[in-house]
Amino acid sequence: LGAALCPGSSPPSPSPLCFPPTVTSEQIEHLHRRFKQLSRDQLTIRKENFDSIPDLEFNPIRGKIVHAFFDKRNLRQESDGLADEINFEDFLTIMSYFRPIEMNMDEEQLDRFRKEKLKFLFHMYDSDHDGKITLQEYRNVVEELLSGNPHLEKESARSIADGAMMEAASICVGQMGPDQVYEGITFEDFLKMWQGIDIETKMHVRFLNMETIAHCY
Amino acid sequence: EDVGSAVAWVGAVWLALVLALIVLPSALGVSLGISEAYMWVLVKTLEWATIRIEKGVKKPQPQMLKSPAANGIIERDETPMEKEIAHLHRVDFEFSDIFYFCRKGFEAIVEDEVTQRFSSEELVSWNLLTRTNVNFHYISLRLTVVWVIGVIVRYCFLLPLRVTLAAIGITSMIVGTTMVGQLPNSSVKNYLSEVVHLTCSRILVRALSGTIHYHNKENKPQKGGICVANHTSPIDAIILTNDGCYAMVGQVHGGLMGVIQRATVKACPHVWFERSEIKDRHLVTKRLREHVADKSKLPILIFPEGTCINNTSVMMFKKGSFEIGGTIYPVAIKYDPQFGDAFWNSSKYNIVSYLLRLMTSWAIVCNVWYMPPMVRKEGEDAVQFANRVKSAIARQGGLTELPWDGGLKRAKVKDTFREEQQKNYSKMLVRNGSIG
């Protein structure tokens, strides 16, 4: 898979470690075409390439989403930091966080699946990569979500963030003593918060099944 | 010199044939049926090719002939923002809202409605043109042979023929309109100007092997009206003038285009603006209003999208054309991409390569629907009127309707647009009592 991609060629076949067999080669072709469109026929995409998507402009957390594509923690599990540019393989790796549940998954696979998605989300909040979501980081996210509305002051965003952190603390740590300081939400705490809530159906992008579209000659 | 005289003799015969078989019938508005015969052969060949491709496919791949993914490749959840977030909300504002925006963001990255409109439509089946052979690899020997024959026919026979015709057409347009322009203003002059314009349009359409089907001719634009149509390519104007005379509106260009513009405006009152004048919207509106008010003048032809779109959708109509007043005659133009792609992707090709591509396609086939006239209703502003006309055209031509501005081809989304959306989200939070 390390082979260079020529812009004109068809995409390489995926390695069996990265993708389950249910991602069809046709979907990969579609994504490849999209990749070429975004990269303007170059081999890699940079942050600026995402500027050409009008729909994305509306998104308040646009910055975080684009950032997620270049976050090395999402690209390769062990490393850290930010990549300057990503190639098609990296693009597919990030897209795979949003693949839908398949029918034939067993318990262990489902659990791993869910953890992967939550980890992706966790990385989005944890912007300094220290493994904890601090109050400040959470405040940043809330402010971004509410940005663009001139009527909301920073104070409101602050109070929302503070309230949410308190709730998170009560779930994860239980009753805190008066001297205890809640450092931040670790990934285990994060998982605890989302126990029982079905995120798999909320965090996926499902490809249309092409065969069911009627053929008109 | 034998070779020289032989070449000259062949050239003379060639020119005589072209004049007799194509130019003369154009002038008289008659058809000799040659194009129809060509189209019939073409259709049969392409049908045969499609069947061979189907047979030649080794694995069972229904996707090979899938319908073009104009409706998108991903399933979009159209649940409005409120419902989705309400469902996830526990107490206050939570991590949950991020899901919604995350997903929306990813959907936009995988596919967005706008960018795909600025590249050519994908074909269902290969039409034996090299340029469209993206998905279809080597199938069979017979098909390849036919394709090679096609290349020879297109480049060695059709291309020179078309270039000759185009040259004749443009030259006669310039010469003819200049001559007519010398006459004093009278009904004779108008009549002759119409004849010249029509003849030259017909020659130019034949230069592209154009087969145009006009529908509902009873709704053809009348004098003193404004004709609006969707825009796909610079040849849209020729397609329409093939069947009637219009007063063109546009910017003055340099070069050959400028020469044509200056010549034609002598014979017929086209409205050409200098670059500086175009910026002054009031001046433009005023001039157009004056033209429309004069009921003896030909209908104006305007393309309100302002830029070429790939003929699968209709983008925002700029309201300027709808503020002039008068009766609007909408026209829908839909090209058949099977025979040749008429869309001009100006960021990819310049005008000369575009014209070359056009002239080496099989043909340009399109349908033109004239629609009943529309006027602005009481209490309707220009924007609403523009949208109403846009919907009508989109429906008639079988195109998708998009609210986006064609200017997005080159520019980013306006900040005002984006802020609207963000305001909506914040309003929702306040309502839910999350804040304050």
XYZ file of C-alpha atoms in Angstrom:
653
model
C 0.000 0.000 0.000
C 3.017 2.230 0.259
C 3.211 2.474 -3.504
C 2.813 5.915 -4.946
C -0.587 6.786 -6.308
C -0.654 8.280 -9.778
C -3.517 10.720 -10.059
C -4.822 9.007 -13.121
C -4.685 5.443 -11.931
C -7.276 3.491 -10.057
C -6.841 3.256 -6.260
C -4.812 0.416 -4.794
C -6.637 -2.477 -3.236
C -7.012 -2.019 0.530
C -4.947 -4.028 2.962
C -7.105 -6.533 4.886
C -5.988 -5.074 8.213
C -7.490 -1.664 7.677
C -10.842 -2.305 6.148
C -13.467 -4.951 6.662
C -14.419 -6.714 3.438
C -17.808 -5.064 3.389
C -16.428 -1.742 2.192
C -16.816 -2.360 -1.488
C -14.250 -1.446 -4.070
C -16.859 0.737 -5.672
C -17.198 2.851 -2.551
C -13.450 3.187 -2.464
C -13.513 4.309 -6.076
C -16.094 6.930 -5.238
C -13.987 8.174 -2.354
C -10.947 8.166 -4.576
C -12.692 10.330 -7.103
C -13.754 12.650 -4.332
C -10.200 12.736 -3.035
C -8.946 13.729 -6.465
C -11.553 16.448 -6.657
C -10.565 17.865 -3.281
C -6.860 17.596 -3.901
C -7.210 19.014 -7.424
C -5.488 15.971 -8.865
C -2.551 16.118 -6.474
C -1.367 13.150 -4.433
C -2.046 14.739 -1.074
C -4.551 16.984 0.581
C -3.717 19.945 2.754
C -5.937 21.856 5.104
C -6.613 24.526 2.493
C -8.202 21.984 0.179
C -11.139 21.675 2.547
C -11.927 25.328 1.955
C -13.534 24.488 -1.354
C -16.508 22.682 0.184
C -19.393 25.133 0.527
C -21.513 22.826 2.711
C -18.729 22.598 5.230
C -18.669 26.352 5.713
C -21.893 26.134 7.659
C -20.479 23.797 10.213
C -19.503 25.521 13.467
C -16.966 22.855 14.344
C -15.504 22.909 10.873
C -12.074 23.643 12.274
C -12.134 20.606 14.533
C -13.363 18.297 11.810
C -10.670 19.353 9.363
C -8.109 19.149 12.145
C -9.198 15.572 12.826
C -8.079 14.538 9.372
C -4.537 15.653 10.080
C -4.391 14.469 13.668
C -1.763 11.774 13.783
C -3.512 10.040 16.653
C -6.336 9.248 14.270
C -4.081 8.270 11.446
C -1.694 5.933 13.139
C -2.557 4.674 16.583
C 0.874 5.075 18.140
C 2.092 8.448 16.965
C 1.238 11.958 17.935
C 1.234 15.475 16.511
C -0.136 16.934 13.320
C 0.494 15.958 9.744
C 0.869 18.675 7.112
C -0.747 16.702 4.394
C -2.489 13.389 3.975
C -2.655 10.944 1.108
C -5.545 8.796 -0.010
C -4.737 5.997 2.395
C -4.897 8.405 5.332
C -8.115 9.840 3.958
C -9.666 6.383 3.916
C -8.402 5.700 7.426
C -10.239 8.729 8.746
C -13.361 7.952 6.729
C -13.393 4.464 8.218
C -14.246 5.954 11.611
C -17.612 6.706 10.148
C -18.471 3.401 8.650
C -21.843 2.019 9.690
C -22.442 -1.110 11.727
C -22.574 -4.299 9.777
C -25.082 -6.995 10.557
C -22.580 -9.748 11.097
C -20.541 -8.149 13.858
C -20.044 -10.042 17.110
C -19.856 -8.627 20.652
C -16.148 -8.053 20.634
C -16.176 -6.399 17.231
C -19.038 -4.152 18.225
C -17.246 -3.121 21.371
C -14.062 -2.331 19.490
C -16.087 -0.477 16.877
C -17.708 1.709 19.495
C -14.426 2.396 21.254
C -12.875 3.491 17.970
C -15.610 6.007 17.301
C -15.521 7.360 20.824
C -11.776 7.631 20.661
C -12.108 9.715 17.512
C -14.515 12.002 19.311
C -12.259 12.157 22.350
C -9.366 13.317 20.193
C -11.554 16.076 18.861
C -12.024 17.486 22.331
C -8.545 16.838 23.625
C -6.705 19.420 21.590
C -3.406 19.407 23.480
C -3.056 15.633 23.105
C -2.433 14.996 26.808
C -5.075 12.313 27.132
C -7.432 14.427 29.233
C -10.208 16.810 28.394
C -9.724 19.739 30.707
C -12.248 22.409 31.524
C -10.533 24.839 29.181
C -10.581 22.411 26.289
C -14.245 21.738 26.827
C -14.925 25.445 26.961
C -13.157 25.807 23.615
C -15.439 23.292 21.995
C -18.563 24.919 23.337
C -17.403 28.332 22.225
C -16.770 27.025 18.743
C -20.183 25.426 18.572
C -21.776 28.696 19.534
C -19.517 30.927 17.476
C -21.085 33.162 14.935
C -23.966 34.224 17.088
C -23.225 37.777 18.183
C -25.907 37.688 20.852
C -24.317 34.995 22.931
C -21.554 36.159 25.207
C -18.546 34.225 26.239
C -20.015 33.985 29.709
C -22.887 31.843 28.501
C -20.529 29.487 26.750
C -18.446 29.339 29.932
C -21.387 28.479 32.145
C -22.504 25.722 29.811
C -19.060 24.214 29.811
C -18.738 24.445 33.578
C -22.097 22.838 34.134
C -21.285 19.991 31.798
C -17.914 19.356 33.410
C -19.535 19.181 36.827
C -21.939 16.624 35.591
C -19.144 14.642 34.031
C -17.250 14.757 37.316
C -20.241 13.505 39.269
C -20.703 10.573 36.912
C -17.077 9.586 36.820
C -15.761 10.301 40.269
C -18.896 10.275 42.349
C -18.929 12.504 45.329
C -15.826 14.667 45.451
C -14.315 15.924 48.632
C -14.035 19.724 49.067
C -10.326 19.645 48.269
C -10.481 17.368 45.326
C -9.944 18.907 41.965
C -11.270 17.226 38.914
C -8.341 17.209 36.555
C -10.082 16.391 33.407
C -11.985 13.698 31.615
C -9.832 10.744 30.733
C -10.758 8.330 28.008
C -12.089 5.789 30.538
C -14.314 8.450 32.064
C -15.382 9.440 28.584
C -16.428 5.860 27.873
C -18.354 5.758 31.136
C -20.321 8.836 30.195
C -21.480 7.269 27.013
C -22.432 3.919 28.461
C -25.887 2.955 27.436
C -26.172 5.595 24.794
C -26.332 4.337 21.282
C -23.794 6.355 19.353
C -23.101 3.895 16.575
C -26.176 4.903 14.670
C -25.468 8.590 15.162
C -21.939 8.594 14.013
C -21.864 7.012 10.639
C -22.157 7.843 6.985
C -23.893 5.183 4.992
C -23.256 4.708 1.305
C -26.269 4.185 -0.896
C -26.518 0.672 -2.199
C -26.105 1.147 -5.910
C -27.675 -2.123 -6.949
C -31.055 -1.182 -5.665
C -31.299 1.847 -7.891
C -33.491 0.987 -10.841
C -31.833 0.826 -14.220
C -33.418 2.876 -16.969
C -31.952 2.244 -20.367
C 2.685 21.006 -59.977
C 0.505 18.085 -60.820
C 0.115 17.432 -57.114
C -0.523 21.113 -56.538
C -3.262 21.334 -59.137
C -4.783 18.047 -57.930
C -4.955 19.374 -54.364
C -6.476 22.638 -55.578
C -9.033 20.736 -57.626
C -9.976 18.530 -54.640
C -10.228 21.629 -52.488
C -12.525 23.313 -54.970
C -14.800 20.289 -55.232
C -14.874 20.018 -51.446
C -15.853 23.655 -51.041
C -18.493 23.401 -53.753
C -20.030 20.368 -52.066
C -20.074 22.087 -48.709
C -21.711 25.149 -50.162
C -24.310 23.228 -52.079
C -25.190 20.659 -49.469
C -24.951 22.704 -46.327
C -24.742 26.435 -46.771
C -27.459 26.821 -49.358
C -30.047 24.790 -47.483
C -29.201 26.764 -44.339
C -29.945 29.994 -46.126
C -33.254 28.647 -47.298
C -34.036 26.981 -43.982
C -34.374 23.623 -45.650
C -32.930 20.330 -44.504
C -31.573 17.750 -46.917
C -31.758 14.989 -44.345
C -28.018 14.363 -44.241
C -27.775 15.084 -40.505
C -30.731 12.845 -39.806
C -29.071 9.998 -41.654
C -25.821 10.598 -39.767
C -27.650 10.604 -36.436
C -29.418 7.374 -37.287
C -26.128 5.646 -38.067
C -24.619 7.079 -34.891
C -27.449 5.881 -32.674
C -27.298 2.401 -34.111
C -23.552 2.243 -33.593
C -23.758 3.392 -29.985
C -26.524 0.901 -29.234
C -24.403 -1.862 -30.648
C -21.444 -0.668 -28.576
C -23.525 -0.640 -25.399
C -24.648 -4.190 -25.978
C -21.083 -5.312 -26.589
C -19.941 -3.652 -23.386
C -22.685 -5.381 -21.454
C -21.784 -8.743 -22.930
C -18.071 -8.211 -22.531
C -18.249 -7.668 -18.826
C -16.821 -10.756 -17.150
C -18.072 -10.564 -13.587
C -21.720 -9.800 -12.905
C -21.453 -6.097 -12.351
C -24.754 -4.295 -12.446
C -22.872 -1.243 -11.248
C -21.307 -0.965 -14.651
C -24.520 0.475 -15.993
C -25.668 2.184 -12.866
C -27.731 5.308 -13.105
C -25.558 8.386 -12.820
C -25.115 9.282 -9.185
C -26.754 12.625 -9.553
C -28.736 11.993 -6.395
C -25.674 11.326 -4.336
C -23.656 8.400 -3.201
C -24.396 8.598 0.496
C -27.598 8.278 2.390
C -28.368 11.599 3.946
C -30.355 11.740 7.093
C -32.684 14.637 6.527
C -33.872 14.801 10.155
C -33.941 18.451 11.035
C -31.356 19.584 13.512
C -33.867 20.158 16.314
C -35.239 16.636 16.375
C -31.900 14.941 16.372
C -30.384 17.001 19.102
C -33.481 16.919 21.270
C -33.316 13.167 21.162
C -29.769 13.136 22.434
C -30.110 15.880 24.992
C -29.955 14.778 28.578
C -30.027 17.780 30.772
C -28.222 20.699 29.359
C -25.984 21.288 26.454
C -23.927 18.156 26.125
C -21.269 16.469 24.150
C -24.144 15.240 22.058
C -24.473 18.224 19.766
C -21.077 17.486 18.427
C -22.326 14.251 16.888
C -24.745 16.017 14.687
C -22.208 18.463 13.359
C -19.546 15.831 13.043
C -21.709 13.732 10.866
C -22.860 16.651 8.783
C -19.271 17.669 8.304
C -18.248 14.220 7.125
C -21.169 14.013 4.773
C -20.110 17.324 3.264
C -16.554 16.105 2.857
C -17.582 12.895 1.147
C -19.908 14.650 -1.195
C -21.287 18.086 -1.641
C -24.049 19.169 -3.879
C -22.246 22.100 -5.353
C -18.737 21.080 -6.411
C -20.001 18.182 -8.458
C -21.981 20.567 -10.652
C -18.844 22.140 -11.951
C -17.516 19.026 -13.619
C -18.981 17.088 -16.482
C -21.796 14.661 -15.969
C -20.781 11.023 -15.870
C -22.188 8.775 -18.546
C -24.130 5.614 -17.982
C -22.506 3.827 -20.853
C -19.446 4.552 -22.915
C -20.101 6.522 -26.057
C -16.943 5.566 -27.914
C -15.175 8.821 -27.197
C -11.696 8.561 -25.717
C -12.353 11.313 -23.249
C -15.248 9.557 -21.557
C -13.482 6.247 -21.191
C -12.969 6.431 -17.444
C -14.520 3.261 -16.119
C -14.631 1.107 -19.170
C -11.441 -0.702 -19.861
C -10.583 -2.914 -22.801
C -13.642 -4.989 -23.630
C -13.251 -6.607 -27.002
C -11.403 -6.365 -30.284
C -14.453 -5.411 -32.308
C -15.257 -2.563 -29.984
C -11.719 -1.249 -30.148
C -11.796 -1.393 -33.946
C -15.022 0.565 -34.029
C -13.524 3.055 -31.651
C -10.479 3.499 -33.873
C -12.708 4.010 -36.902
C -14.605 6.525 -34.843
C -11.442 8.429 -34.046
C -10.470 8.541 -37.723
C -13.919 9.659 -38.798
C -14.089 12.321 -36.144
C -10.646 13.794 -36.518
C -9.970 13.381 -40.226
C -13.377 13.916 -41.703
C -15.714 15.641 -39.310
C -13.246 18.040 -37.769
C -12.087 19.670 -41.031
C -15.652 19.819 -42.235
C -16.814 21.481 -39.064
C -13.945 23.924 -38.978
C -14.682 24.911 -42.589
C -18.316 25.436 -41.783
C -17.526 27.444 -38.699
C -15.195 29.649 -40.697
C -17.813 30.156 -43.384
C -20.453 30.860 -40.771
C -18.473 33.433 -38.862
C -17.218 35.166 -41.997
C -20.658 35.431 -43.530
C -21.997 36.717 -40.226
C -19.454 39.502 -40.141
C -19.701 40.353 -43.822
C -23.469 39.989 -43.989
C -24.230 42.117 -40.951
C -21.788 44.799 -41.995
C -23.472 45.017 -45.395
C -26.955 45.100 -43.912
C -25.754 47.666 -41.416
C -25.085 50.095 -44.216
C -28.782 50.304 -45.081
C -30.935 52.998 -43.517
C -33.272 51.879 -40.739
C -36.367 50.351 -42.258
C -38.417 47.197 -42.194
C -36.370 45.896 -45.116
C -33.252 46.243 -43.030
C -34.819 44.374 -40.119
C -35.970 41.609 -42.397
C -32.560 41.239 -44.020
C -30.825 41.326 -40.656
C -33.040 38.500 -39.458
C -32.250 36.481 -42.574
C -28.519 36.954 -42.123
C -28.586 36.077 -38.424
C -30.717 33.006 -38.976
C -28.653 31.722 -41.861
C -25.376 32.114 -40.044
C -26.771 30.487 -36.907
C -27.930 27.546 -38.943
C -24.535 27.177 -40.548
C -22.866 27.323 -37.152
C -25.234 24.742 -35.717
C -24.415 22.435 -38.586
C -20.773 23.154 -37.890
C -21.318 21.393 -34.580
C -23.531 18.683 -36.054
C -26.264 19.954 -33.874
C -29.597 18.231 -33.666
C -32.003 20.400 -31.792
C -35.580 19.551 -30.926
C -37.741 22.549 -30.198
C -40.860 21.990 -28.133
C -43.876 24.197 -27.670
C -43.002 26.641 -30.378
C -46.188 28.532 -29.712
C -44.517 29.972 -26.613
C -41.633 31.474 -28.525
C -40.466 34.796 -27.073
C -42.168 37.852 -28.515
C -40.787 41.273 -29.254
C -40.351 43.473 -26.207
C -39.944 40.499 -23.926
C -37.039 38.974 -22.057
C -35.942 35.424 -22.737
C -34.186 33.641 -19.871
C -32.552 30.232 -20.071
C -30.222 27.983 -18.098
C -26.586 28.239 -19.049
C -24.319 25.362 -19.938
C -22.001 26.605 -22.624
C -21.232 29.537 -24.904
C -23.094 27.826 -27.710
C -26.413 28.155 -25.863
C -26.921 31.418 -27.686
C -26.445 29.788 -31.077
C -28.853 27.007 -30.160
C -31.542 29.574 -29.502
C -30.826 31.896 -32.391
C -31.122 28.939 -34.708
C -34.845 29.199 -34.293
C -35.510 32.876 -33.854
C -33.907 36.261 -33.570
C -32.883 37.757 -30.283
C -31.080 40.825 -29.069
C -28.025 39.571 -27.268
C -26.798 41.071 -24.044
C -23.206 40.878 -23.001
C -19.846 42.384 -22.358
C -17.706 43.695 -25.151
C -14.778 41.377 -25.790
C -11.608 41.833 -27.743
C -10.369 39.757 -30.624
C -12.604 37.856 -32.995
C -15.549 38.010 -30.634
C -15.247 41.785 -30.534
C -15.237 41.995 -34.303
C -18.398 39.910 -34.484
C -20.029 42.037 -31.812
C -19.233 45.304 -33.549
C -20.442 44.011 -36.905
C -23.714 42.545 -35.665
C -24.698 45.561 -33.626
C -24.865 47.607 -36.821
C -27.543 45.390 -38.285
C -29.544 44.588 -35.181
C -29.813 46.396 -31.826
C -27.847 44.018 -29.611
C -26.923 45.377 -26.214
C -23.193 45.278 -25.648
C -21.735 46.755 -22.462
C -18.269 48.037 -21.879
C -16.482 46.479 -18.945
C -16.808 49.639 -16.886
C -20.519 49.923 -17.574
C -21.221 46.390 -16.377
C -20.199 47.321 -12.845
C -22.861 50.003 -12.691
C -25.994 48.006 -12.091
C -28.354 50.926 -12.457
C -26.945 51.810 -15.831
C -27.344 48.232 -17.005
C -30.918 48.013 -15.761
C -31.765 51.361 -17.329
C -30.476 50.412 -20.743
C -32.235 47.090 -20.699
C -35.445 48.733 -19.555
C -35.287 51.135 -22.482
C -34.786 48.274 -24.871
C -37.687 46.285 -23.470
C -40.001 49.293 -23.490
C -39.591 49.587 -27.250
C -42.047 46.971 -28.448
C -40.586 46.862 -31.907
C -37.245 45.604 -30.689
C -36.302 41.958 -30.588
C -36.570 40.058 -27.275
C -33.464 40.151 -25.103
C -31.633 36.944 -24.331
C -30.232 36.637 -20.812
C -28.627 33.785 -18.845
C -29.310 34.677 -15.211
C -27.022 32.041 -13.691
C -24.069 34.077 -14.795
C -21.787 31.110 -15.384
C -21.735 27.721 -17.096
C -23.227 24.878 -15.060
C -22.911 21.255 -16.078
C -26.517 20.815 -17.208
C -27.602 18.533 -14.379
C -28.917 21.351 -12.257
C -30.018 24.944 -12.248
C -28.288 27.290 -9.827
C -29.311 30.600 -8.399
C -30.764 33.072 -10.852
C -29.328 36.511 -10.257
C -32.133 38.914 -9.583
C -30.853 41.697 -11.862
C -32.588 40.347 -14.945
C -35.869 40.135 -13.089
C -35.891 43.732 -11.982
C -36.178 45.084 -15.511
C -39.873 44.464 -15.785
C -41.668 43.235 -18.827
C -42.681 39.699 -19.688
C -40.275 36.863 -19.040
C -40.179 33.963 -21.483
C -38.433 31.047 -19.791
C -36.617 28.525 -21.932
C -35.165 25.213 -20.726
C -32.195 23.727 -22.568
C -31.146 20.154 -21.900
C -28.244 18.567 -23.732
C -27.955 14.843 -24.300
C -24.483 13.956 -23.021
C -24.394 10.671 -24.909
C -23.320 12.289 -28.139
C -21.072 15.008 -26.893
C -20.496 17.012 -23.760
C -21.451 20.619 -24.258
C -20.483 21.822 -20.783
C -17.625 24.326 -20.715
C -15.472 23.752 -17.657
C -13.692 27.076 -17.870
C -11.264 26.238 -15.091
C -10.103 23.167 -16.955
C -10.237 24.157 -20.622
C -9.812 27.425 -22.427
C -12.204 28.419 -25.185
C -10.117 27.042 -28.039
C -9.656 23.579 -26.540
C -13.310 23.623 -25.609
C -14.340 24.318 -29.186
C -11.990 21.641 -30.436
C -13.541 19.139 -28.055
C -16.970 20.146 -29.264
C -15.984 19.722 -32.866
C -14.521 16.287 -32.315
C -17.543 14.928 -30.512
C -20.132 12.907 -32.307
C -22.810 15.550 -32.290
C -24.553 18.028 -30.084
C -28.055 16.884 -29.351
C -30.351 18.944 -27.237
C -33.931 19.660 -26.374
C -35.256 23.166 -26.085
C -38.569 23.809 -24.371
C -40.257 27.145 -24.791
C -42.392 27.841 -21.749
C -45.428 30.069 -21.298
C -44.579 33.658 -20.377
C -44.382 34.731 -16.731
C -44.772 38.122 -15.109
C -43.988 39.362 -11.658
C -46.933 38.998 -9.329
C -48.255 41.602 -6.914
C -46.172 41.696 -3.770
C -43.501 39.449 -5.194
C -39.966 40.778 -5.093
C -37.318 40.173 -7.703
C -35.679 37.339 -5.779
C -38.907 35.406 -5.326
C -39.796 35.935 -8.960
C -36.364 34.729 -10.015
C -36.798 31.585 -7.919
C -40.207 30.948 -9.381
C -38.863 31.106 -12.915
C -35.906 28.969 -11.931
C -38.170 26.234 -10.553
C -40.244 26.242 -13.686
C -37.193 25.840 -15.892
C -35.708 23.124 -13.687
C -38.953 21.162 -13.726
C -39.332 21.384 -17.464
C -35.792 20.412 -18.279
C -35.631 17.616 -15.717
C -32.807 19.344 -13.833
C -32.236 19.545 -10.088
C -32.781 22.864 -8.464
C -30.102 24.322 -6.227
C -30.227 27.526 -4.231
C -26.501 28.040 -4.576
C -24.804 30.785 -6.504
C -22.906 29.745 -9.611
C -20.197 32.115 -8.460
C -19.151 29.438 -5.955
C -17.213 27.938 -8.823
C -14.527 30.429 -8.019
C -15.324 32.074 -4.718
C -16.024 30.891 -1.198
C -19.354 30.929 0.532
C -20.345 34.401 1.697
C -19.906 34.944 5.405
C -23.468 36.216 5.759
C -24.814 32.895 4.543
C -22.743 31.007 7.084
C -23.669 33.212 9.986
C -27.353 32.590 9.322
C -26.868 28.903 9.915
C -24.880 29.404 13.091
C -27.501 31.774 14.414
C -30.147 29.106 13.934
C -28.215 26.671 16.063
C -27.639 29.148 18.867
C -31.268 30.177 18.838
C -32.208 26.576 19.366
C -30.026 26.253 22.426
C -31.551 29.325 23.996
C -34.991 27.957 23.402
C -34.167 24.679 25.077
C -33.267 26.615 28.179
C -29.655 25.600 28.062
C -28.507 29.135 28.360
C -29.642 31.951 30.596
